[in-house]
Coordinates of C-alpha atoms in Angstrom, one line a residue:
X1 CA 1.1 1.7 -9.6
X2 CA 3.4 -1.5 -9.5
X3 CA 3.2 -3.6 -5.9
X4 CA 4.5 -6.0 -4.5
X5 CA 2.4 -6.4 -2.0
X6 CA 2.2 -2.2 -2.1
X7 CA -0.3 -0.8 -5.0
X8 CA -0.8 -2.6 -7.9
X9 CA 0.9 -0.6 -11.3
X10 CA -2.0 1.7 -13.1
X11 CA -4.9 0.8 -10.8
X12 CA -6.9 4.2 -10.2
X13 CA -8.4 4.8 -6.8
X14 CA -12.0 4.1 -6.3
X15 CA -13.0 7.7 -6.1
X16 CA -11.5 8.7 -9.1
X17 CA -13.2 6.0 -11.1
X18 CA -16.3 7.5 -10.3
X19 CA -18.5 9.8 -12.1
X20 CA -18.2 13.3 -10.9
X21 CA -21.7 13.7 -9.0
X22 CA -21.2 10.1 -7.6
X23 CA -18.1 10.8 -6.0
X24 CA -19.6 14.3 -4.9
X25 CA -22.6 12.6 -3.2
X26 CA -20.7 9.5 -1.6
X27 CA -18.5 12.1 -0.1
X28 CA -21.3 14.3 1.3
X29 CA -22.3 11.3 3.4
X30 CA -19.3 11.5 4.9
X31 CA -17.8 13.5 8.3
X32 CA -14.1 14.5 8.2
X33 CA -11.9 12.9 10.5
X34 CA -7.8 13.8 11.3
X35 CA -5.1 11.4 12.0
X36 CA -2.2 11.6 13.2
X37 CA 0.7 9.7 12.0
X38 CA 0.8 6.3 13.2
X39 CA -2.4 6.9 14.5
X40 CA -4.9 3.2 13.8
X41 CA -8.1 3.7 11.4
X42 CA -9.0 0.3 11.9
X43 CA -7.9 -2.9 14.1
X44 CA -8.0 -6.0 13.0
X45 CA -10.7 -8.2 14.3
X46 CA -12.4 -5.3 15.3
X47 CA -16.5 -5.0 14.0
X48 CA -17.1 -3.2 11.2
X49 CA -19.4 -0.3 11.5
X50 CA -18.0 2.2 9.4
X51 CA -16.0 3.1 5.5
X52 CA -13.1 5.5 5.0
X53 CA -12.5 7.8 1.9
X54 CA -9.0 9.1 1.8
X55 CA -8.3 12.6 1.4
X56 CA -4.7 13.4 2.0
X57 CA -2.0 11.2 3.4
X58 CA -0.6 7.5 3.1
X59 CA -1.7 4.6 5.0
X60 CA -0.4 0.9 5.8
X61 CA -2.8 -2.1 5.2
X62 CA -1.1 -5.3 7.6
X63 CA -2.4 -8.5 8.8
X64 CA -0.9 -9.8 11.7
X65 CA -0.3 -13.9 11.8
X66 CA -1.0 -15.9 15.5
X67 CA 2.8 -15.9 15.5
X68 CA 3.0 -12.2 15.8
X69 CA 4.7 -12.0 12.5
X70 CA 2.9 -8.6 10.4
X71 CA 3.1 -8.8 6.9
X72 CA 2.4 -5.6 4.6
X73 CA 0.0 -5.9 2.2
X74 CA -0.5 -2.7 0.7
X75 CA -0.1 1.0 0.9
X76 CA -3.6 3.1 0.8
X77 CA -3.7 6.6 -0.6
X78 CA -5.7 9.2 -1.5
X79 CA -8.5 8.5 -3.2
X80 CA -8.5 5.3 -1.4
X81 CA -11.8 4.0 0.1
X82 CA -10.5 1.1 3.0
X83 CA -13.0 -0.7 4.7
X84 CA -15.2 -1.5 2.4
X85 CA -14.8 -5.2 1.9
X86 CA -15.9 -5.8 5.7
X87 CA -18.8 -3.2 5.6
X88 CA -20.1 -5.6 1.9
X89 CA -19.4 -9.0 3.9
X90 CA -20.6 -8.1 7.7
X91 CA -17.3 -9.3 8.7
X92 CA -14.9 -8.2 11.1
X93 CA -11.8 -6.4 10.1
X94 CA -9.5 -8.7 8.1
X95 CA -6.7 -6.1 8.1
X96 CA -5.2 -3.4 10.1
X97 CA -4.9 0.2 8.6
X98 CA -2.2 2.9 10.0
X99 CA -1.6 6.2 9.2
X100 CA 2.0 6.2 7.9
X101 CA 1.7 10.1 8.1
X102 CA -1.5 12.7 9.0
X103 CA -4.1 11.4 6.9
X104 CA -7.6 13.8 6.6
X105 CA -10.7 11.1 5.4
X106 CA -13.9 11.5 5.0
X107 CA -15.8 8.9 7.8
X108 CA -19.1 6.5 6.1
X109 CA -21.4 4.4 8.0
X110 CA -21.1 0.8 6.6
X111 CA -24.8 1.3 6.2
X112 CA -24.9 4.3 4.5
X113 CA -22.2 2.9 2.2
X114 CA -24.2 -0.2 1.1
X115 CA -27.3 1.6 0.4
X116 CA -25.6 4.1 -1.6
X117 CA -24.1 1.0 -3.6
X118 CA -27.9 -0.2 -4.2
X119 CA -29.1 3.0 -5.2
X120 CA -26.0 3.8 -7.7
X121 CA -25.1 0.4 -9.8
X122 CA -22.4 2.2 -11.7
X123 CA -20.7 2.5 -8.5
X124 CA -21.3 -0.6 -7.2
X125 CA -19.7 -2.0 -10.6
X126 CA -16.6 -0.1 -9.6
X127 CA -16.3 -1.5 -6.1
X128 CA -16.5 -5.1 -7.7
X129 CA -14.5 -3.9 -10.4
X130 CA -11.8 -2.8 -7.7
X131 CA -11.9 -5.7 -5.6
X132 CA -11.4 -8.3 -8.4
X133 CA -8.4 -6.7 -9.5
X134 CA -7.0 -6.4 -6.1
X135 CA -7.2 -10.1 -5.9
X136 CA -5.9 -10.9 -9.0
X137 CA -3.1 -8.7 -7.9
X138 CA -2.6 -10.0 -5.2
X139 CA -2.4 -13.8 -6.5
X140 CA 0.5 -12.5 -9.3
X141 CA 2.4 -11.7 -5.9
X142 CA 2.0 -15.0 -4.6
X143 CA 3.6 -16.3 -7.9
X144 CA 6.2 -14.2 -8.1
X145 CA 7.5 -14.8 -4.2
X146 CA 7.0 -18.3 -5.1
X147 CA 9.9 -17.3 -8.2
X148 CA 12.2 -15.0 -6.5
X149 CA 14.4 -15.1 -3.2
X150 CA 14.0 -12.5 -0.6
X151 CA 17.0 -10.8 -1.9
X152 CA 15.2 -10.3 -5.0
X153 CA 12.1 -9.5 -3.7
X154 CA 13.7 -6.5 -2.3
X155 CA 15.8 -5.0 -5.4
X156 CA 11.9 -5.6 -7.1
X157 CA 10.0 -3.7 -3.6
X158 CA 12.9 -1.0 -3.9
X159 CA 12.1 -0.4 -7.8
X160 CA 8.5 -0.4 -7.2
X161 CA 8.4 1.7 -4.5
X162 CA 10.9 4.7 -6.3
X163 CA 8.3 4.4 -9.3
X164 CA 5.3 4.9 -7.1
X165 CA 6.4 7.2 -4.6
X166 CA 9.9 8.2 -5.7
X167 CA 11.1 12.0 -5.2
X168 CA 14.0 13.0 -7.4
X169 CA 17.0 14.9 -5.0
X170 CA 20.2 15.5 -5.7
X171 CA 21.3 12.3 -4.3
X172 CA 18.9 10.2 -6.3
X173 CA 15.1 9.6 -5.6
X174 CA 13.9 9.5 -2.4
X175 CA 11.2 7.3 -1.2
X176 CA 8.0 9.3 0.2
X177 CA 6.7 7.2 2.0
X178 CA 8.2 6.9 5.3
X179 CA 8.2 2.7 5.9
X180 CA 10.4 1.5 8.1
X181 CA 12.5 -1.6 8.1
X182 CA 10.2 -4.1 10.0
X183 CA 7.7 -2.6 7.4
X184 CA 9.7 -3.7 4.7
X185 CA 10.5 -6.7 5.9
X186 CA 6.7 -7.0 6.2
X187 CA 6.3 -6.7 2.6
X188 CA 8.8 -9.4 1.6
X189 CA 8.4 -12.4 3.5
X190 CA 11.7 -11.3 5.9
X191 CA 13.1 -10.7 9.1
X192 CA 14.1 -7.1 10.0
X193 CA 17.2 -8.4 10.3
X194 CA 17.6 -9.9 6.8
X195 CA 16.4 -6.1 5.9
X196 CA 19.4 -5.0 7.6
X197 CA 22.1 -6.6 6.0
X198 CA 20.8 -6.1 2.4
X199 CA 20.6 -2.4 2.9
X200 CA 24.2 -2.9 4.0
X201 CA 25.1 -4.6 1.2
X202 CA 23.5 -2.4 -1.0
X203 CA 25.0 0.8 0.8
X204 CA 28.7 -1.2 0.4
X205 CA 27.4 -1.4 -3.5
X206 CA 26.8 2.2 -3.7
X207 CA 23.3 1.7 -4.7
X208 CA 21.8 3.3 -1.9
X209 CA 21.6 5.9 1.2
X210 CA 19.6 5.2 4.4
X211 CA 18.8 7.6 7.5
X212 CA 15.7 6.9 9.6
X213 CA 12.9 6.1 8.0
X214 CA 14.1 7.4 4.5
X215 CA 15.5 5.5 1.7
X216 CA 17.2 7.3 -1.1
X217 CA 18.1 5.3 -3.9
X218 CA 21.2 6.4 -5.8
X219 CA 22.3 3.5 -8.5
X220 CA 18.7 1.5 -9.8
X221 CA 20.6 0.3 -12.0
X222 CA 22.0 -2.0 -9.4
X223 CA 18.5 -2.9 -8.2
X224 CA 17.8 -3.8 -11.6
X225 CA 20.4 -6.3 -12.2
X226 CA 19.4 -8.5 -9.1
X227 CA 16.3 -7.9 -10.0
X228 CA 17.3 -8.9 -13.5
X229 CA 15.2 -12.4 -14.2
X230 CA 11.6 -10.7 -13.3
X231 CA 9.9 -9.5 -16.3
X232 CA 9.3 -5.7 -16.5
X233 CA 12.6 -4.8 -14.7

């Protein structure tokens, strides 16, 4: 999947990279746990004692700055493991991780985790394997803000996000995933307020309906032309 600071485009989850039996036995160590939307699986800063496996549902991954300011950094699934990289370094939690709906996941000591890593190298591999990519994706990011004004960066989240988690209606395709504007602000470097007058200006433009929490984009076509210069689009 294509992110921009979302879900990188074709990157599989890290249970389905796994051989059948090792994704049956890393689960089995696992206790099921519900939560509710906008319920917290994890606080920033907070120790790390434990892994999550995702099951079902759709979570946020933010870091907040000293300045208050919460950037977005990327959307978890299912399939998703999140908390891993604090459980491998000892560290406390780097990011914050809502539920942006009721999310079912399977609960893993960090312990238990790390000594399932040393017993199966294959899946240790694909942890690594993981991780790089989720930095290198996250550097072609950095790039590309560095290229493109927020306006742009928008018209590119929009696009990426109707790809990922688009649902074709009548009207056009609906996002799934239910972010709202200070969360998409989050993911481009913006003010809430900048979000609000570009989703006027693409509402004037015909290129898009909004209600709460729901995006439903009618003309991509539009999104594509200011989006025009970055390569892919």
């Amino acid at each position: 999947m294509r992110e921009i600071g979302i879900r990188d485009p074709g990157k599989v989850p890290l249970l389905a990279r796994l051989e059948s039996a090792d994704r049956t036995d890393l689960l089995a160590l696992g206790r099921q746990m519900n939560f509710a939307s906008r319920a917290v699986l994890f606080h920033q800063g907070e120790p790390s004692t434990h892994v999550l496996c995702l099951v079902n549902g759709w979570t946020k991954v933010t870091a907040a700055a000293p300045n208050g300011y919460e950037a977005l950094l990327a959307l978890r699934g299912p399939g998703d493991v999140v908390g891993e990289a604090s459980a491998i370094l000892g560290h406390p939690q780097s990011e914050t991780v809502t539920a942006l709906e009721p999310v079912v996941a399977l609960v893993v000591s960090g312990e238990s985790f790390l000594n399932f890593m040393d017993d199966r190298p294959a899946v240790a591999r694909e942890v690594l394997r993981l991780s790089t990519e989720r930095t290198r994706a996250a550097d072609r990011r950095r790039l590309e803000s560095a290229s493109m004004n927020v306006r742009e960066r928008f018209a590119v989240l929009l696009l990426d996000l109707a790809r990922t988690h688009g649902r074709r209606t009548p009207e056009g395709l609906e996002l799934a995933i239910p972010l709202t504007q200070q969360e998409l602000a989050g993911s481009v470097g913006a003010s809430r307020e900048m979000i609000q007058r570009l989703l006027k200006e693409l509402r004037d433009r015909g290129a898009v309906i909004t209600r709460r929490r729901t995006i439903v984009i009618e003309r991509p076509d539009v999104l594509r032309r200011i989006a025009g210069h970055v390569a892919g689009r």
